[in-house]
Amino acid sequence: MSSGEKAIIIIPTYNEKPNITKLLPLIDKVRKKITEWELEVLVVDDSSPDGTAEAVEGLQKKYPYLHLLINKQKSGLGGAYLKGMAHAFGKLKADVVFEMDADLSHDPKKIPEFLAALDAGADMVLGSRYIPGGSIPSNWGWHRKFLSVAGNNTISLIMWSRAVKDWTGGYRAIRKKVYQKVHRELEESARFTGYTFQIGFLLKAIRAGFTISEVPFHFVDREVGESKLGTEYIINTLRYIVTTRLQEIFAMRLVKFVMVGGLGFVVNTVFFNLFKFASLWTTLSTALGIPAQHGLLEAVLSDQALAVILSAELAILSNYILNNFWTFQDRQIHGVFQHLNKFVQFNIGSMGSIVIQYIVMQASLRLFGIFTLLTVFGVPIASDNLYLAAGVLIGMVWNFSIYSLVIWRKK
């Protein structure tokens, strides 16, 4: 048991006077039954014009554990929670904070289950509508039910995570260490001031490796007041999860490796044509008085051969630099001698990819020959293009393996 720990329920409010006066007595009944935790309440009011703050001040005489924090300017759901958490974990010395709506949609009777999950080792506990024992209001219209269920499934699909079933719920318990890990990123971005805060906070907690548990609860629709949700909630949520997922994908090592390889191909192609146009070997041999070559030497010592070698080496150098500073930035190579040693290994590894491509191409030609693979806009595409693509793909697997296991191996 976690005897002596303090949990503070944060309730953000804006024009919730009728609801907050009903909710606080319900919390008090639950609080009296809890013996292993010290439970307090913090209302964060966005300067409600309906007198919500004044109502809370009046109830403080009855509930001495009730705290009030007033925002002089309306800061939105995320802003209210962040200010409330900073106050709760700072001045009020909380070990855990709860997120709870003021509109009576979150049943206070579930609080002991949240605390039990924390005692069992959870770092963050979610009130879930989408696990056995949980539900959404049966009187919701089909469109609202669809948006709720489909919305959560869409987030799971885009974020490629089934870690939780309820991404958007606002009934939660959060340990201090989770807040300390993620709050700075949330505070530094204006996009987390609204309802996107809930998804952003949860996603960052999951990505950071914290233990997440879910407690089922029946979500009850508000009876008094109006919902703060609007169409901007759906738009902002979609924008956030798509943008975040794309950022995660582009941060993946394999994606970086492919992008660097693609840039290396461009470098190789551009400089090959530049060197070939400049007739480097012809210019050099004339300046040095080297006579014209014939036979095998004519093929080796030529403008095209020199262009191939130099452009390939420039592409290899480009790939090495970008892989070191971007793809494998967490394993960066430092020092002149270390760079020289690794660059030689990088060249050898890259040559291995070229050899693989050559072997795949020749073996495929001997086994299957050349035939028309398909026709695009009347232009026949030969099978050797497929062989080349297969060789490049296998070569990329080779390169990524060598880079990861040898050149930038994890220490």
mmCIF file of C-alpha atoms in Angstrom:
data_model
loop_
_atom_site.group_PDB
_atom_site.id
_atom_site.type_symbol
_atom_site.label_atom_id
_atom_site.label_comp_id
_atom_site.label_asym_id
_atom_site.label_seq_id
_atom_site.Cartn_x
_atom_site.Cartn_y
_atom_site.Cartn_z
ATOM 1 C CA MET A 1 0.000 0.000 0.000
ATOM 2 C CA SER A 2 1.052 3.614 -0.603
ATOM 3 C CA SER A 3 0.295 4.956 2.873
ATOM 4 C CA GLY A 4 0.858 8.667 3.271
ATOM 5 C CA GLU A 5 0.863 9.633 -0.399
ATOM 6 C CA LYS A 6 -1.095 12.675 -1.489
ATOM 7 C CA ALA A 7 -3.401 12.792 -4.497
ATOM 8 C CA ILE A 8 -4.999 16.019 -5.670
ATOM 9 C CA ILE A 9 -8.036 16.040 -7.962
ATOM 10 C CA ILE A 10 -7.729 18.882 -10.472
ATOM 11 C CA ILE A 11 -11.043 20.154 -11.797
ATOM 12 C CA PRO A 12 -10.858 22.817 -14.535
ATOM 13 C CA THR A 13 -13.942 25.038 -14.692
ATOM 14 C CA TYR A 14 -15.519 27.680 -16.858
ATOM 15 C CA ASN A 15 -19.145 28.543 -16.106
ATOM 16 C CA GLU A 16 -19.673 25.359 -14.075
ATOM 17 C CA LYS A 17 -21.267 26.801 -10.921
ATOM 18 C CA PRO A 18 -24.330 24.482 -10.857
ATOM 19 C CA ASN A 19 -22.191 21.395 -11.532
ATOM 20 C CA ILE A 20 -19.252 22.079 -9.209
ATOM 21 C CA THR A 21 -21.577 22.566 -6.237
ATOM 22 C CA LYS A 22 -23.029 19.087 -6.909
ATOM 23 C CA LEU A 23 -19.693 17.385 -7.648
ATOM 24 C CA LEU A 24 -17.750 18.424 -4.537
ATOM 25 C CA PRO A 25 -20.151 16.737 -2.047
ATOM 26 C CA LEU A 26 -19.898 13.510 -4.104
ATOM 27 C CA ILE A 27 -16.108 13.635 -3.920
ATOM 28 C CA ASP A 28 -16.284 14.284 -0.184
ATOM 29 C CA LYS A 29 -18.319 11.090 0.344
ATOM 30 C CA VAL A 30 -15.667 9.044 -1.480
ATOM 31 C CA ARG A 31 -12.840 10.845 0.310
ATOM 32 C CA LYS A 32 -14.170 9.832 3.734
ATOM 33 C CA LYS A 33 -13.847 6.153 2.780
ATOM 34 C CA ILE A 34 -10.209 6.415 1.660
ATOM 35 C CA THR A 35 -7.696 5.739 4.413
ATOM 36 C CA GLU A 36 -4.431 4.943 2.618
ATOM 37 C CA TRP A 37 -4.178 8.187 0.663
ATOM 38 C CA GLU A 38 -4.444 11.861 1.495
ATOM 39 C CA LEU A 39 -6.984 13.236 -1.004
ATOM 40 C CA GLU A 40 -7.490 16.921 -1.805
ATOM 41 C CA VAL A 41 -9.214 18.928 -4.534
ATOM 42 C CA LEU A 42 -7.937 21.813 -6.671
ATOM 43 C CA VAL A 43 -10.392 23.790 -8.788
ATOM 44 C CA VAL A 44 -8.742 25.737 -11.610
ATOM 45 C CA ASP A 45 -11.210 28.367 -12.780
ATOM 46 C CA ASP A 46 -10.777 30.379 -15.981
ATOM 47 C CA SER A 47 -12.386 33.488 -14.438
ATOM 48 C CA SER A 48 -15.918 32.208 -15.027
ATOM 49 C CA PRO A 49 -18.444 35.057 -15.308
ATOM 50 C CA ASP A 50 -21.177 32.893 -13.726
ATOM 51 C CA GLY A 51 -19.597 32.997 -10.239
ATOM 52 C CA THR A 52 -18.018 29.513 -10.207
ATOM 53 C CA ALA A 53 -14.984 30.761 -8.245
ATOM 54 C CA GLU A 54 -17.163 32.493 -5.664
ATOM 55 C CA ALA A 55 -19.154 29.280 -5.173
ATOM 56 C CA VAL A 56 -15.926 27.328 -4.594
ATOM 57 C CA GLU A 57 -14.695 29.940 -2.117
ATOM 58 C CA GLY A 58 -17.905 29.493 -0.176
ATOM 59 C CA LEU A 59 -17.443 25.710 -0.083
ATOM 60 C CA GLN A 60 -13.854 26.008 1.196
ATOM 61 C CA LYS A 61 -15.245 26.674 4.652
ATOM 62 C CA LYS A 62 -16.996 23.296 4.550
ATOM 63 C CA TYR A 63 -14.158 21.427 2.812
ATOM 64 C CA PRO A 64 -10.792 22.618 4.178
ATOM 65 C CA TYR A 65 -8.945 20.368 1.696
ATOM 66 C CA LEU A 66 -10.469 22.330 -1.210
ATOM 67 C CA HIS A 67 -8.094 24.680 -3.074
ATOM 68 C CA LEU A 68 -8.849 27.306 -5.720
ATOM 69 C CA LEU A 69 -6.590 28.627 -8.481
ATOM 70 C CA ILE A 70 -7.965 31.400 -10.687
ATOM 71 C CA ASN A 71 -6.648 32.129 -14.175
ATOM 72 C CA LYS A 72 -7.005 35.810 -14.961
ATOM 73 C CA GLN A 73 -7.281 34.913 -18.643
ATOM 74 C CA LYS A 74 -9.048 31.903 -20.098
ATOM 75 C CA SER A 75 -6.311 29.413 -20.959
ATOM 76 C CA GLY A 76 -8.265 26.452 -22.324
ATOM 77 C CA LEU A 77 -8.383 22.893 -21.000
ATOM 78 C CA GLY A 78 -4.704 22.126 -21.534
ATOM 79 C CA GLY A 79 -3.569 25.442 -20.112
ATOM 80 C CA ALA A 80 -5.762 24.974 -17.048
ATOM 81 C CA TYR A 81 -4.447 21.472 -16.397
ATOM 82 C CA LEU A 82 -0.810 22.485 -16.835
ATOM 83 C CA LYS A 83 -1.187 25.372 -14.398
ATOM 84 C CA GLY A 84 -3.096 23.141 -12.005
ATOM 85 C CA MET A 85 -0.466 20.401 -12.158
ATOM 86 C CA ALA A 86 2.378 22.865 -11.587
ATOM 87 C CA HIS A 87 0.529 24.204 -8.537
ATOM 88 C CA ALA A 88 -0.425 20.752 -7.234
ATOM 89 C CA PHE A 89 2.991 19.137 -7.627
ATOM 90 C CA GLY A 90 4.786 22.302 -6.519
ATOM 91 C CA LYS A 91 3.099 24.282 -3.772
ATOM 92 C CA LEU A 92 0.664 21.574 -2.655
ATOM 93 C CA LYS A 93 3.307 18.762 -2.662
ATOM 94 C CA ALA A 94 1.176 16.195 -4.488
ATOM 95 C CA ASP A 95 2.473 12.741 -5.423
ATOM 96 C CA VAL A 96 -0.395 12.147 -7.850
ATOM 97 C CA VAL A 97 -2.908 14.348 -9.623
ATOM 98 C CA PHE A 98 -6.306 13.414 -11.021
ATOM 99 C CA GLU A 99 -7.918 14.965 -14.067
ATOM 100 C CA MET A 100 -11.678 15.209 -13.609
ATOM 101 C CA ASP A 101 -14.369 17.119 -15.481
ATOM 102 C CA ALA A 102 -16.657 19.390 -13.492
ATOM 103 C CA ASP A 103 -19.797 18.376 -15.405
ATOM 104 C CA LEU A 104 -20.443 15.140 -13.435
ATOM 105 C CA SER A 105 -19.523 12.936 -16.415
ATOM 106 C CA HIS A 106 -16.752 11.294 -14.346
ATOM 107 C CA ASP A 107 -17.989 9.157 -11.476
ATOM 108 C CA PRO A 108 -16.067 9.967 -8.237
ATOM 109 C CA LYS A 109 -16.878 6.473 -6.933
ATOM 110 C CA LYS A 110 -14.204 5.120 -9.296
ATOM 111 C CA ILE A 111 -11.424 7.028 -7.484
ATOM 112 C CA PRO A 112 -10.504 4.073 -5.208
ATOM 113 C CA GLU A 113 -9.985 1.895 -8.315
ATOM 114 C CA PHE A 114 -7.609 4.471 -9.761
ATOM 115 C CA LEU A 115 -5.659 4.547 -6.491
ATOM 116 C CA ALA A 116 -5.541 0.735 -6.399
ATOM 117 C CA ALA A 117 -4.063 0.691 -9.910
ATOM 118 C CA LEU A 118 -1.420 3.204 -8.807
ATOM 119 C CA ASP A 119 -0.646 1.039 -5.772
ATOM 120 C CA ALA A 120 -0.256 -1.927 -8.128
ATOM 121 C CA GLY A 121 2.512 -0.131 -10.042
ATOM 122 C CA ALA A 122 0.844 2.021 -12.687
ATOM 123 C CA ASP A 123 2.406 5.374 -13.493
ATOM 124 C CA MET A 124 -0.725 6.684 -15.173
ATOM 125 C CA VAL A 125 -4.309 5.425 -14.914
ATOM 126 C CA LEU A 126 -6.998 6.148 -17.487
ATOM 127 C CA GLY A 127 -10.723 6.020 -17.017
ATOM 128 C CA SER A 128 -11.728 4.015 -20.090
ATOM 129 C CA ARG A 129 -15.067 3.915 -21.866
ATOM 130 C CA TYR A 130 -13.907 1.254 -24.315
ATOM 131 C CA ILE A 131 -12.888 -1.709 -22.171
ATOM 132 C CA PRO A 132 -15.275 -4.239 -20.571
ATOM 133 C CA GLY A 133 -17.221 -2.474 -17.848
ATOM 134 C CA GLY A 134 -16.985 0.933 -19.513
ATOM 135 C CA SER A 135 -19.499 2.666 -21.767
ATOM 136 C CA ILE A 136 -20.599 5.826 -23.516
ATOM 137 C CA PRO A 137 -24.117 7.297 -23.071
ATOM 138 C CA SER A 138 -26.807 5.183 -24.715
ATOM 139 C CA ASN A 139 -28.800 8.314 -25.540
ATOM 140 C CA TRP A 140 -26.065 9.745 -27.737
ATOM 141 C CA GLY A 141 -26.985 10.072 -31.401
ATOM 142 C CA TRP A 142 -25.400 7.599 -33.822
ATOM 143 C CA HIS A 143 -23.141 10.303 -35.275
ATOM 144 C CA ARG A 144 -21.700 11.170 -31.846
ATOM 145 C CA LYS A 145 -21.181 7.505 -30.997
ATOM 146 C CA PHE A 146 -19.495 6.975 -34.356
ATOM 147 C CA LEU A 147 -17.186 9.977 -33.897
ATOM 148 C CA SER A 148 -16.222 8.823 -30.399
ATOM 149 C CA VAL A 149 -15.493 5.178 -31.260
ATOM 150 C CA ALA A 150 -14.046 5.837 -34.711
ATOM 151 C CA GLY A 151 -11.961 8.697 -33.354
ATOM 152 C CA ASN A 152 -10.202 6.483 -30.809
ATOM 153 C CA ASN A 153 -9.630 3.721 -33.361
ATOM 154 C CA THR A 154 -8.266 6.251 -35.853
ATOM 155 C CA ILE A 155 -5.752 7.533 -33.298
ATOM 156 C CA SER A 156 -4.638 3.973 -32.504
ATOM 157 C CA LEU A 157 -4.240 3.220 -36.202
ATOM 158 C CA ILE A 158 -2.313 6.379 -37.105
ATOM 159 C CA MET A 159 -0.085 6.232 -34.037
ATOM 160 C CA TRP A 160 0.353 2.470 -34.596
ATOM 161 C CA SER A 161 -0.273 1.749 -30.931
ATOM 162 C CA ARG A 162 -2.763 -0.436 -29.083
ATOM 163 C CA ALA A 163 -1.279 0.467 -25.714
ATOM 164 C CA VAL A 164 -4.603 1.933 -24.580
ATOM 165 C CA LYS A 165 -8.217 1.767 -25.693
ATOM 166 C CA ASP A 166 -9.354 5.277 -24.698
ATOM 167 C CA TRP A 167 -7.088 8.028 -26.037
ATOM 168 C CA THR A 168 -9.394 10.998 -25.615
ATOM 169 C CA GLY A 169 -10.939 10.482 -22.190
ATOM 170 C CA GLY A 170 -10.388 13.138 -19.543
ATOM 171 C CA TYR A 171 -10.644 11.050 -16.368
ATOM 172 C CA ARG A 172 -7.080 10.213 -15.344
ATOM 173 C CA ALA A 173 -4.586 9.811 -12.510
ATOM 174 C CA ILE A 174 -0.951 10.787 -13.111
ATOM 175 C CA ARG A 175 2.142 10.294 -11.002
ATOM 176 C CA LYS A 176 4.571 13.173 -10.520
ATOM 177 C CA LYS A 177 7.382 11.513 -12.485
ATOM 178 C CA VAL A 178 5.189 11.338 -15.592
ATOM 179 C CA TYR A 179 4.393 15.035 -15.353
ATOM 180 C CA GLN A 180 8.060 15.884 -14.815
ATOM 181 C CA LYS A 181 9.012 13.955 -17.945
ATOM 182 C CA VAL A 182 6.519 15.446 -20.396
ATOM 183 C CA HIS A 183 5.255 18.798 -19.151
ATOM 184 C CA ARG A 184 7.963 21.015 -20.674
ATOM 185 C CA GLU A 185 7.175 19.912 -24.229
ATOM 186 C CA LEU A 186 3.493 20.578 -23.606
ATOM 187 C CA GLU A 187 4.064 23.995 -22.045
ATOM 188 C CA GLU A 188 6.322 25.149 -24.882
ATOM 189 C CA SER A 189 3.730 24.553 -27.612
ATOM 190 C CA ALA A 190 0.513 26.532 -28.060
ATOM 191 C CA ARG A 191 -1.202 23.541 -29.694
ATOM 192 C CA PHE A 192 -1.617 21.867 -26.291
ATOM 193 C CA THR A 193 -3.696 24.613 -24.707
ATOM 194 C CA GLY A 194 -6.960 23.014 -25.864
ATOM 195 C CA TYR A 195 -8.318 19.466 -25.945
ATOM 196 C CA THR A 196 -5.297 18.214 -27.896
ATOM 197 C CA PHE A 197 -3.573 18.305 -24.506
ATOM 198 C CA GLN A 198 -5.183 15.003 -23.502
ATOM 199 C CA ILE A 199 -3.877 13.073 -26.518
ATOM 200 C CA GLY A 200 -0.495 14.794 -26.457
ATOM 201 C CA PHE A 201 0.102 14.103 -22.769
ATOM 202 C CA LEU A 202 -0.906 10.446 -23.084
ATOM 203 C CA LEU A 203 1.145 9.860 -26.227
ATOM 204 C CA LYS A 204 4.280 11.354 -24.705
ATOM 205 C CA ALA A 205 3.796 9.237 -21.574
ATOM 206 C CA ILE A 206 3.448 6.073 -23.674
ATOM 207 C CA ARG A 207 6.476 6.921 -25.833
ATOM 208 C CA ALA A 208 8.492 7.574 -22.672
ATOM 209 C CA GLY A 209 7.811 4.003 -21.514
ATOM 210 C CA PHE A 210 5.609 4.645 -18.494
ATOM 211 C CA THR A 211 3.208 1.966 -17.274
ATOM 212 C CA ILE A 212 -0.364 2.811 -18.276
ATOM 213 C CA SER A 213 -3.428 1.117 -16.766
ATOM 214 C CA GLU A 214 -7.105 1.526 -17.606
ATOM 215 C CA VAL A 215 -10.076 1.476 -15.266
ATOM 216 C CA PRO A 216 -13.557 1.021 -16.809
ATOM 217 C CA PHE A 217 -16.185 3.653 -16.127
ATOM 218 C CA HIS A 218 -19.569 4.685 -17.481
ATOM 219 C CA PHE A 219 -19.330 8.098 -19.094
ATOM 220 C CA VAL A 220 -22.375 10.228 -18.259
ATOM 221 C CA ASP A 221 -23.357 13.150 -20.461
ATOM 222 C CA ARG A 222 -23.676 16.534 -18.786
ATOM 223 C CA GLU A 223 -27.169 17.613 -17.748
ATOM 224 C CA VAL A 224 -26.426 21.280 -16.997
ATOM 225 C CA GLY A 225 -24.474 23.670 -19.207
ATOM 226 C CA GLU A 226 -23.076 23.241 -22.691
ATOM 227 C CA SER A 227 -20.236 21.065 -23.963
ATOM 228 C CA LYS A 228 -17.034 22.969 -24.756
ATOM 229 C CA LEU A 229 -16.249 20.638 -27.671
ATOM 230 C CA GLY A 230 -16.593 21.978 -31.213
ATOM 231 C CA THR A 231 -15.573 21.134 -34.761
ATOM 232 C CA GLU A 232 -12.151 22.634 -34.075
ATOM 233 C CA TYR A 233 -11.557 19.742 -31.660
ATOM 234 C CA ILE A 234 -11.784 17.176 -34.467
ATOM 235 C CA ILE A 235 -9.694 19.302 -36.840
ATOM 236 C CA ASN A 236 -6.988 20.039 -34.276
ATOM 237 C CA THR A 237 -6.867 16.409 -33.153
ATOM 238 C CA LEU A 238 -6.451 15.073 -36.690
ATOM 239 C CA ARG A 239 -3.836 17.702 -37.465
ATOM 240 C CA TYR A 240 -1.892 16.834 -34.316
ATOM 241 C CA ILE A 241 -1.860 13.048 -34.663
ATOM 242 C CA VAL A 242 -1.023 13.110 -38.398
ATOM 243 C CA THR A 243 1.755 15.674 -37.920
ATOM 244 C CA THR A 244 3.146 13.841 -34.897
ATOM 245 C CA ARG A 245 3.127 10.472 -36.661
ATOM 246 C CA LEU A 246 4.891 11.901 -39.709
ATOM 247 C CA GLN A 247 7.535 13.422 -37.437
ATOM 248 C CA GLU A 248 8.030 10.051 -35.742
ATOM 249 C CA ILE A 249 8.347 8.266 -39.077
ATOM 250 C CA PHE A 250 10.910 10.738 -40.380
ATOM 251 C CA ALA A 251 12.815 10.362 -37.119
ATOM 252 C CA MET A 252 13.137 6.597 -37.652
ATOM 253 C CA ARG A 253 16.656 5.448 -38.462
ATOM 254 C CA LEU A 254 15.668 3.317 -41.449
ATOM 255 C CA VAL A 255 13.728 6.178 -43.043
ATOM 256 C CA LYS A 256 16.700 8.516 -42.552
ATOM 257 C CA PHE A 257 18.979 5.892 -44.103
ATOM 258 C CA VAL A 258 16.760 5.594 -47.189
ATOM 259 C CA MET A 259 16.543 9.377 -47.562
ATOM 260 C CA VAL A 260 20.311 9.734 -47.286
ATOM 261 C CA GLY A 261 20.749 6.973 -49.858
ATOM 262 C CA GLY A 262 18.333 8.747 -52.198
ATOM 263 C CA LEU A 263 20.301 11.974 -51.857
ATOM 264 C CA GLY A 264 23.503 10.017 -52.515
ATOM 265 C CA PHE A 265 21.976 8.747 -55.753
ATOM 266 C CA VAL A 266 21.234 12.336 -56.800
ATOM 267 C CA VAL A 267 24.789 13.428 -55.929
ATOM 268 C CA ASN A 268 26.197 10.494 -57.906
ATOM 269 C CA THR A 269 24.070 11.228 -60.977
ATOM 270 C CA VAL A 270 24.678 14.989 -61.026
ATOM 271 C CA PHE A 271 28.438 14.796 -60.592
ATOM 272 C CA PHE A 272 28.786 11.895 -63.007
ATOM 273 C CA ASN A 273 27.284 14.028 -65.750
ATOM 274 C CA LEU A 274 29.334 17.085 -64.747
ATOM 275 C CA PHE A 275 32.609 15.147 -64.716
ATOM 276 C CA LYS A 276 31.759 13.397 -67.958
ATOM 277 C CA PHE A 277 30.928 16.725 -69.634
ATOM 278 C CA ALA A 278 34.196 18.210 -68.328
ATOM 279 C CA SER A 279 36.212 15.389 -70.023
ATOM 280 C CA LEU A 280 38.476 15.137 -67.010
ATOM 281 C CA TRP A 281 40.632 12.256 -68.242
ATOM 282 C CA THR A 282 41.167 13.806 -71.641
ATOM 283 C CA THR A 283 42.194 17.105 -70.050
ATOM 284 C CA LEU A 284 44.462 15.421 -67.501
ATOM 285 C CA SER A 285 46.165 13.044 -69.978
ATOM 286 C CA THR A 286 46.807 15.905 -72.409
ATOM 287 C CA ALA A 287 48.331 18.065 -69.655
ATOM 288 C CA LEU A 288 50.572 15.211 -68.465
ATOM 289 C CA GLY A 289 51.468 14.017 -71.966
ATOM 290 C CA ILE A 290 49.948 10.556 -71.447
ATOM 291 C CA PRO A 291 49.452 8.888 -74.829
ATOM 292 C CA ALA A 292 46.058 7.565 -75.927
ATOM 293 C CA GLN A 293 45.287 4.068 -74.645
ATOM 294 C CA HIS A 294 43.900 1.113 -76.551
ATOM 295 C CA GLY A 295 42.163 -2.149 -75.714
ATOM 296 C CA LEU A 296 41.278 -2.765 -72.053
ATOM 297 C CA LEU A 297 43.150 0.313 -70.844
ATOM 298 C CA GLU A 298 41.074 2.487 -73.166
ATOM 299 C CA ALA A 299 37.930 1.416 -71.258
ATOM 300 C CA VAL A 300 39.546 1.841 -67.838
ATOM 301 C CA LEU A 301 41.377 5.111 -68.508
ATOM 302 C CA SER A 302 38.619 7.204 -70.000
ATOM 303 C CA ASP A 303 36.452 10.229 -69.240
ATOM 304 C CA GLN A 304 33.512 7.988 -68.390
ATOM 305 C CA ALA A 305 35.485 5.699 -66.075
ATOM 306 C CA LEU A 306 37.002 8.633 -64.167
ATOM 307 C CA ALA A 307 33.560 10.263 -63.905
ATOM 308 C CA VAL A 308 32.123 7.022 -62.491
ATOM 309 C CA ILE A 309 34.864 6.727 -59.858
ATOM 310 C CA LEU A 310 34.839 10.366 -58.723
ATOM 311 C CA SER A 311 31.064 10.770 -58.647
ATOM 312 C CA ALA A 312 30.677 7.486 -56.753
ATOM 313 C CA GLU A 313 33.259 8.576 -54.186
ATOM 314 C CA LEU A 314 31.568 11.943 -53.715
ATOM 315 C CA ALA A 315 28.241 10.151 -53.174
ATOM 316 C CA ILE A 316 29.904 7.837 -50.645
ATOM 317 C CA LEU A 317 31.415 10.852 -48.841
ATOM 318 C CA SER A 318 28.028 12.583 -48.795
ATOM 319 C CA ASN A 319 26.354 9.455 -47.417
ATOM 320 C CA TYR A 320 29.016 9.039 -44.749
ATOM 321 C CA ILE A 321 28.703 12.617 -43.494
ATOM 322 C CA LEU A 322 24.890 12.635 -43.443
ATOM 323 C CA ASN A 323 24.624 9.197 -41.847
ATOM 324 C CA ASN A 324 27.075 10.246 -39.149
ATOM 325 C CA PHE A 325 25.349 13.518 -38.299
ATOM 326 C CA TRP A 326 21.725 12.492 -38.896
ATOM 327 C CA THR A 327 20.910 8.787 -39.321
ATOM 328 C CA PHE A 328 23.247 7.658 -36.538
ATOM 329 C CA GLN A 329 23.434 10.932 -34.608
ATOM 330 C CA ASP A 330 23.142 9.036 -31.316
ATOM 331 C CA ARG A 331 26.272 7.047 -32.229
ATOM 332 C CA GLN A 332 28.326 9.808 -33.859
ATOM 333 C CA ILE A 333 31.956 9.171 -34.763
ATOM 334 C CA HIS A 334 34.469 11.738 -33.459
ATOM 335 C CA GLY A 335 38.174 12.366 -33.989
ATOM 336 C CA VAL A 336 40.261 12.543 -37.176
ATOM 337 C CA PHE A 337 41.779 9.069 -36.961
ATOM 338 C CA GLN A 338 38.458 7.509 -36.012
ATOM 339 C CA HIS A 339 36.829 9.163 -39.044
ATOM 340 C CA LEU A 340 39.589 7.947 -41.370
ATOM 341 C CA ASN A 341 39.279 4.395 -40.096
ATOM 342 C CA LYS A 342 35.485 4.362 -40.330
ATOM 343 C CA PHE A 343 35.438 6.050 -43.739
ATOM 344 C CA VAL A 344 37.629 3.275 -45.147
ATOM 345 C CA GLN A 345 35.208 0.714 -43.674
ATOM 346 C CA PHE A 346 32.314 2.713 -45.128
ATOM 347 C CA ASN A 347 33.871 2.553 -48.603
ATOM 348 C CA ILE A 348 34.439 -1.184 -48.321
ATOM 349 C CA GLY A 349 30.859 -1.713 -47.125
ATOM 350 C CA SER A 350 29.497 0.420 -49.964
ATOM 351 C CA MET A 351 31.539 -1.558 -52.505
ATOM 352 C CA GLY A 352 29.950 -4.699 -51.081
ATOM 353 C CA SER A 353 26.548 -3.304 -52.036
ATOM 354 C CA ILE A 354 27.740 -2.692 -55.614
ATOM 355 C CA VAL A 355 29.057 -6.265 -55.833
ATOM 356 C CA ILE A 356 25.711 -7.582 -54.556
ATOM 357 C CA GLN A 357 23.826 -5.588 -57.171
ATOM 358 C CA TYR A 358 26.104 -6.944 -59.919
ATOM 359 C CA ILE A 359 25.689 -10.556 -58.757
ATOM 360 C CA VAL A 360 21.895 -10.270 -58.502
ATOM 361 C CA MET A 361 21.693 -8.700 -61.960
ATOM 362 C CA GLN A 362 23.911 -11.295 -63.658
ATOM 363 C CA ALA A 363 22.320 -14.257 -61.875
ATOM 364 C CA SER A 364 18.814 -13.039 -62.793
ATOM 365 C CA LEU A 365 19.767 -12.522 -66.434
ATOM 366 C CA ARG A 366 21.175 -16.051 -66.677
ATOM 367 C CA LEU A 367 18.206 -17.637 -64.888
ATOM 368 C CA PHE A 368 15.303 -15.686 -66.361
ATOM 369 C CA GLY A 369 16.673 -13.672 -69.284
ATOM 370 C CA ILE A 370 15.200 -10.422 -70.517
ATOM 371 C CA PHE A 371 11.504 -10.184 -71.327
ATOM 372 C CA THR A 372 8.865 -7.477 -71.332
ATOM 373 C CA LEU A 373 7.702 -7.014 -67.777
ATOM 374 C CA LEU A 374 4.875 -4.559 -68.521
ATOM 375 C CA THR A 375 3.981 -1.737 -70.867
ATOM 376 C CA VAL A 376 3.441 1.816 -69.609
ATOM 377 C CA PHE A 377 1.861 4.288 -72.022
ATOM 378 C CA GLY A 378 2.983 2.138 -74.916
ATOM 379 C CA VAL A 379 6.583 1.921 -73.690
ATOM 380 C CA PRO A 380 7.812 -1.639 -72.906
ATOM 381 C CA ILE A 381 9.542 -2.048 -69.568
ATOM 382 C CA ALA A 382 12.087 -4.866 -69.620
ATOM 383 C CA SER A 383 12.631 -7.344 -66.794
ATOM 384 C CA ASP A 384 16.195 -6.159 -66.212
ATOM 385 C CA ASN A 385 14.683 -3.150 -64.420
ATOM 386 C CA LEU A 386 13.171 -5.554 -61.901
ATOM 387 C CA TYR A 387 16.529 -7.298 -61.478
ATOM 388 C CA LEU A 388 18.200 -3.944 -60.869
ATOM 389 C CA ALA A 389 15.562 -2.978 -58.292
ATOM 390 C CA ALA A 390 16.021 -6.320 -56.499
ATOM 391 C CA GLY A 391 19.775 -5.832 -56.438
ATOM 392 C CA VAL A 392 19.439 -2.305 -55.064
ATOM 393 C CA LEU A 393 17.018 -3.471 -52.357
ATOM 394 C CA ILE A 394 19.305 -6.317 -51.234
ATOM 395 C CA GLY A 395 22.249 -3.921 -51.402
ATOM 396 C CA MET A 396 20.417 -1.494 -49.124
ATOM 397 C CA VAL A 397 19.782 -4.259 -46.601
ATOM 398 C CA TRP A 398 23.491 -5.068 -46.726
ATOM 399 C CA ASN A 399 24.497 -1.434 -46.259
ATOM 400 C CA PHE A 400 22.100 -0.804 -43.375
ATOM 401 C CA SER A 401 23.316 -3.943 -41.621
ATOM 402 C CA ILE A 402 26.980 -3.008 -42.044
ATOM 403 C CA TYR A 403 26.370 0.566 -40.932
ATOM 404 C CA SER A 404 24.384 -0.491 -37.853
ATOM 405 C CA LEU A 405 26.501 -3.452 -36.750
ATOM 406 C CA VAL A 406 30.008 -2.384 -37.757
ATOM 407 C CA ILE A 407 30.557 1.264 -38.600
ATOM 408 C CA TRP A 408 28.080 2.857 -36.169
ATOM 409 C CA ARG A 409 27.665 -0.103 -33.882
ATOM 410 C CA LYS A 410 26.050 0.554 -30.523
ATOM 411 C CA LYS A 411 28.671 0.744 -27.783
#
